[in-house]
PDB file of C-alpha atoms in Angstrom:
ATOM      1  CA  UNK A   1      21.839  21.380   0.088  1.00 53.00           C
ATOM      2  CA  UNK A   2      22.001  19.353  -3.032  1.00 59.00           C
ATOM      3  CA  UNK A   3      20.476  15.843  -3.110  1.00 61.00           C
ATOM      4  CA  UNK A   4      22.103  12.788  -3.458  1.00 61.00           C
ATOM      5  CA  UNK A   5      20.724  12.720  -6.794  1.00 65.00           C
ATOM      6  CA  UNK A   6      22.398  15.822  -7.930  1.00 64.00           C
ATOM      7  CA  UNK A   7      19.382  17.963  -8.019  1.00 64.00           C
ATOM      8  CA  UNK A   8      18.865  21.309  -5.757  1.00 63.00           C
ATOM      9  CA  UNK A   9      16.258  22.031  -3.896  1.00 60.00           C
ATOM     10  CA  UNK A  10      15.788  25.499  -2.100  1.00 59.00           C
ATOM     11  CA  UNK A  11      16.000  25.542   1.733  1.00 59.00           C
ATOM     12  CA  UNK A  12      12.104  26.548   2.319  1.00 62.00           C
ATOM     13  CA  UNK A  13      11.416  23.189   0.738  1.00 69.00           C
ATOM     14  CA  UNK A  14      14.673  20.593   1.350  1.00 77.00           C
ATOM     15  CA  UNK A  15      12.922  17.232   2.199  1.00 88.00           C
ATOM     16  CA  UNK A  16      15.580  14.528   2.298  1.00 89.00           C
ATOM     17  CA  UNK A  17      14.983  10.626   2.154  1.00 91.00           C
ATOM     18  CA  UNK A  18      16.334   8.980   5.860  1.00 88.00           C
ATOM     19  CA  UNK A  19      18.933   7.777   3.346  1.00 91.00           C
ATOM     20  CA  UNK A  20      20.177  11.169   2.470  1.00 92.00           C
ATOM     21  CA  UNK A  21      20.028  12.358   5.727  1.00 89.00           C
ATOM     22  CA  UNK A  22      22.076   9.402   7.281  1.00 88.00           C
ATOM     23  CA  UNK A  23      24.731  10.370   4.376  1.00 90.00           C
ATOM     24  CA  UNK A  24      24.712  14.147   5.528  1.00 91.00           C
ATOM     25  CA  UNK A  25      25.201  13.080   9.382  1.00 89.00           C
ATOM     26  CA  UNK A  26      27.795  11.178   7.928  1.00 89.00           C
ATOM     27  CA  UNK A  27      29.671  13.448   6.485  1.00 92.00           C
ATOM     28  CA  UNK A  28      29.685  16.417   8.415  1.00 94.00           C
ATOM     29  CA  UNK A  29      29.980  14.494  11.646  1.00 93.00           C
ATOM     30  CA  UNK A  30      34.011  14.257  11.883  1.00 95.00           C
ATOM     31  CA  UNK A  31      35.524  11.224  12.477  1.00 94.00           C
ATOM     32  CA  UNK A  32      36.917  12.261  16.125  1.00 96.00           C
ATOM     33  CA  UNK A  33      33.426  13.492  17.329  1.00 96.00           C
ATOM     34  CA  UNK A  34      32.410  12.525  21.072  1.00 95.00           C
ATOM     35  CA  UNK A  35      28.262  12.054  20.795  1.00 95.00           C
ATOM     36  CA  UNK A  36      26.835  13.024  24.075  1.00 94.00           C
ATOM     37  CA  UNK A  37      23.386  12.157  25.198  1.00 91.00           C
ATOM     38  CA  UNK A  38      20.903  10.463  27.218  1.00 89.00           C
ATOM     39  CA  UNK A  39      20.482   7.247  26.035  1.00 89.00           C
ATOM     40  CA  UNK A  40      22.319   7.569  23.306  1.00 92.00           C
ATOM     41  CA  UNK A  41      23.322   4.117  21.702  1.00 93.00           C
ATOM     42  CA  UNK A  42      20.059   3.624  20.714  1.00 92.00           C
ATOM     43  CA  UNK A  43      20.496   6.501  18.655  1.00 92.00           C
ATOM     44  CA  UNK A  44      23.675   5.866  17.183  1.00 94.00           C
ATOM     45  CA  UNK A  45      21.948   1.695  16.362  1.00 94.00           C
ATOM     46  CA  UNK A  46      19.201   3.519  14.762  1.00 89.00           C
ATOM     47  CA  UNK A  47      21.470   6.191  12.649  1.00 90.00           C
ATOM     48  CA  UNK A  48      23.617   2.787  11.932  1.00 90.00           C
ATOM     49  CA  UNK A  49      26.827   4.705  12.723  1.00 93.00           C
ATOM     50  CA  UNK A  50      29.599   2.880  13.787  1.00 93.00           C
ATOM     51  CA  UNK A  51      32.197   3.789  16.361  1.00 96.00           C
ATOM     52  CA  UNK A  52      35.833   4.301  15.289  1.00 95.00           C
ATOM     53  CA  UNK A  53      34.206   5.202  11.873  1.00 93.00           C
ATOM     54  CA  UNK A  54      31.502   7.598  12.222  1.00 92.00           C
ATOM     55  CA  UNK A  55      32.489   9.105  15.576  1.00 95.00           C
ATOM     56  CA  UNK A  56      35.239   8.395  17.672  1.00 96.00           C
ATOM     57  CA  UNK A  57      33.562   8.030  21.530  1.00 96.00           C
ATOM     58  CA  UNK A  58      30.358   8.812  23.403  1.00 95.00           C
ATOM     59  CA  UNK A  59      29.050   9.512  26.828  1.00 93.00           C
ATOM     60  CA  UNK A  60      25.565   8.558  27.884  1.00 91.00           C
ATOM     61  CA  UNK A  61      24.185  11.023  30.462  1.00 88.00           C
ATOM     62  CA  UNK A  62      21.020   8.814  31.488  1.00 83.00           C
ATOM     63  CA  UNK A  63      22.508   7.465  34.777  1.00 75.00           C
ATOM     64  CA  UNK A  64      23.308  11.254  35.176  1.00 77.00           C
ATOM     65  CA  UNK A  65      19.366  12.613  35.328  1.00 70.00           C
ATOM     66  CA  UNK A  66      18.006   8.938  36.023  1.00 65.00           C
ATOM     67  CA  UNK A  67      15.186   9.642  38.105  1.00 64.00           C
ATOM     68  CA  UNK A  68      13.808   6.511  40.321  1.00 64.00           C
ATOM     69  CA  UNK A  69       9.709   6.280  40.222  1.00 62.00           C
ATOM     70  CA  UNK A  70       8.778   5.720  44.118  1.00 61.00           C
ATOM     71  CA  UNK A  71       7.487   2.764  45.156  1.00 65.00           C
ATOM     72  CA  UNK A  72       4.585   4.372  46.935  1.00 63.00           C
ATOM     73  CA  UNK A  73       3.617   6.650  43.954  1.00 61.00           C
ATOM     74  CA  UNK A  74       0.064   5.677  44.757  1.00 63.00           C
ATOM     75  CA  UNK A  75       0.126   6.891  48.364  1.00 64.00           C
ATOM     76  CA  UNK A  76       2.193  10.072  46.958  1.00 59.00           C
ATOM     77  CA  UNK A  77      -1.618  10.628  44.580  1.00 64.00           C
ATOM     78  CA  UNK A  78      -3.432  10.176  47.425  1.00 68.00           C
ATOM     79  CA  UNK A  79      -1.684  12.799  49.711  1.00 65.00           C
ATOM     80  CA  UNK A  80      -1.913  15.494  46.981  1.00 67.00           C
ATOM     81  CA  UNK A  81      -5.704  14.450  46.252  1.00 73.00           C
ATOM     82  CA  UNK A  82      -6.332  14.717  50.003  1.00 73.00           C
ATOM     83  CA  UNK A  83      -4.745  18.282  50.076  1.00 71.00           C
ATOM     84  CA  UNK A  84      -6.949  19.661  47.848  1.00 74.00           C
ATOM     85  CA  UNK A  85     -10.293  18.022  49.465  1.00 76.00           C
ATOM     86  CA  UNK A  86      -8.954  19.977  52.611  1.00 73.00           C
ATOM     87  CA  UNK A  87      -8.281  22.758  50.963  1.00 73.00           C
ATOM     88  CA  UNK A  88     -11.291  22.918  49.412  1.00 72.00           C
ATOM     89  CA  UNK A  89     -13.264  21.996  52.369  1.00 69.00           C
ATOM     90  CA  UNK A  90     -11.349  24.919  54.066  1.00 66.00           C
ATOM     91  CA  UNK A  91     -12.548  27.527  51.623  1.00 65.00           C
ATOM     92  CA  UNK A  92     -16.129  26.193  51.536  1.00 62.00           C
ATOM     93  CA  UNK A  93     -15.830  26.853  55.467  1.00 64.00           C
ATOM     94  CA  UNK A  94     -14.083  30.289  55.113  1.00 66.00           C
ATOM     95  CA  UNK A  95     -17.370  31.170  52.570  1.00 64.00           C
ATOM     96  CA  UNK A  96     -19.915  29.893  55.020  1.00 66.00           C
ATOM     97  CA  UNK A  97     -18.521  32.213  57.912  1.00 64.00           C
ATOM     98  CA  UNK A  98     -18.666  34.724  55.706  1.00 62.00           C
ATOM     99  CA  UNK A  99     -22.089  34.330  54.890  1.00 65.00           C
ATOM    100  CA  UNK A 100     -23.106  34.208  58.437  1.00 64.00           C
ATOM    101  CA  UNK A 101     -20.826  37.583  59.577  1.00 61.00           C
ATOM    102  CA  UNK A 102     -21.721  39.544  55.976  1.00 57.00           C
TER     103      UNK A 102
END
C-alpha cells in the first residue's frame, strides 16, 4: 500500500503511522458496515469512528460470553488444592503397599 505521503513501501516492510492506519480502516470499511464484537465501543472510541459515518450499526457480543466470577472462588481453590493433596496422599499409599508386597 502506498503511504499517505505518496511514497511505496513493499509489503515485507509496510509500517504505517496510527494515523495512516485509521485513514485505511476508513476507507475500506464501507459506510453500511455492521462492526461486531465483544466490547466493541471501546474500540470504535479508540479508532475515533463515528456511527452513521464510518459504519452504519454494531452489535456487542459481551453480554453474549459474559462469564460471572463466583463468589466463592476461594473455596472453589481450595477444593481443587485439596484434590490433589488426596490424590497425592493416595499414590504415596499405593507406593508404600507396594513396597511392602514387592
Amino acid at each position: 500500500l502506498p503511504r499517505a505521503d505518496g511514497t511505496a513501501n513493499s509489503p515485507a516492510t509496510t509500517t504505517l503511522t496510527f494515523d495512516e492506519t485509521l485513514q485505511t480502516i476508513q476507507r475500506l470499511l464501507p459506510s453500511n458496515a455492521i462492526l461486531v464484537g465483544q466490547s466493541i465501543q471501546h474500540d470504535i472510541d479508540w479508532l475515533g469512528l463515528q456511527k452513521g459515518i464510518d459504519f452504519a450499526d454494531s452489535i456487542d457480543i459481551c453480554d453474549i460470553f459474559r462469564q460471572r466470577i463466583p463468589k466463592n472462588i476461594g473455596s472453589a481453590g481450595n477444593a481443587v488444592k485439596r484434590e490433589k493433596e488426596n490424590t497425592e496422599l493416595s499414590n504415596h499409599n499405593m507406593d508404600q503397599t507396594n513396597d511392602n508386597t514387592g
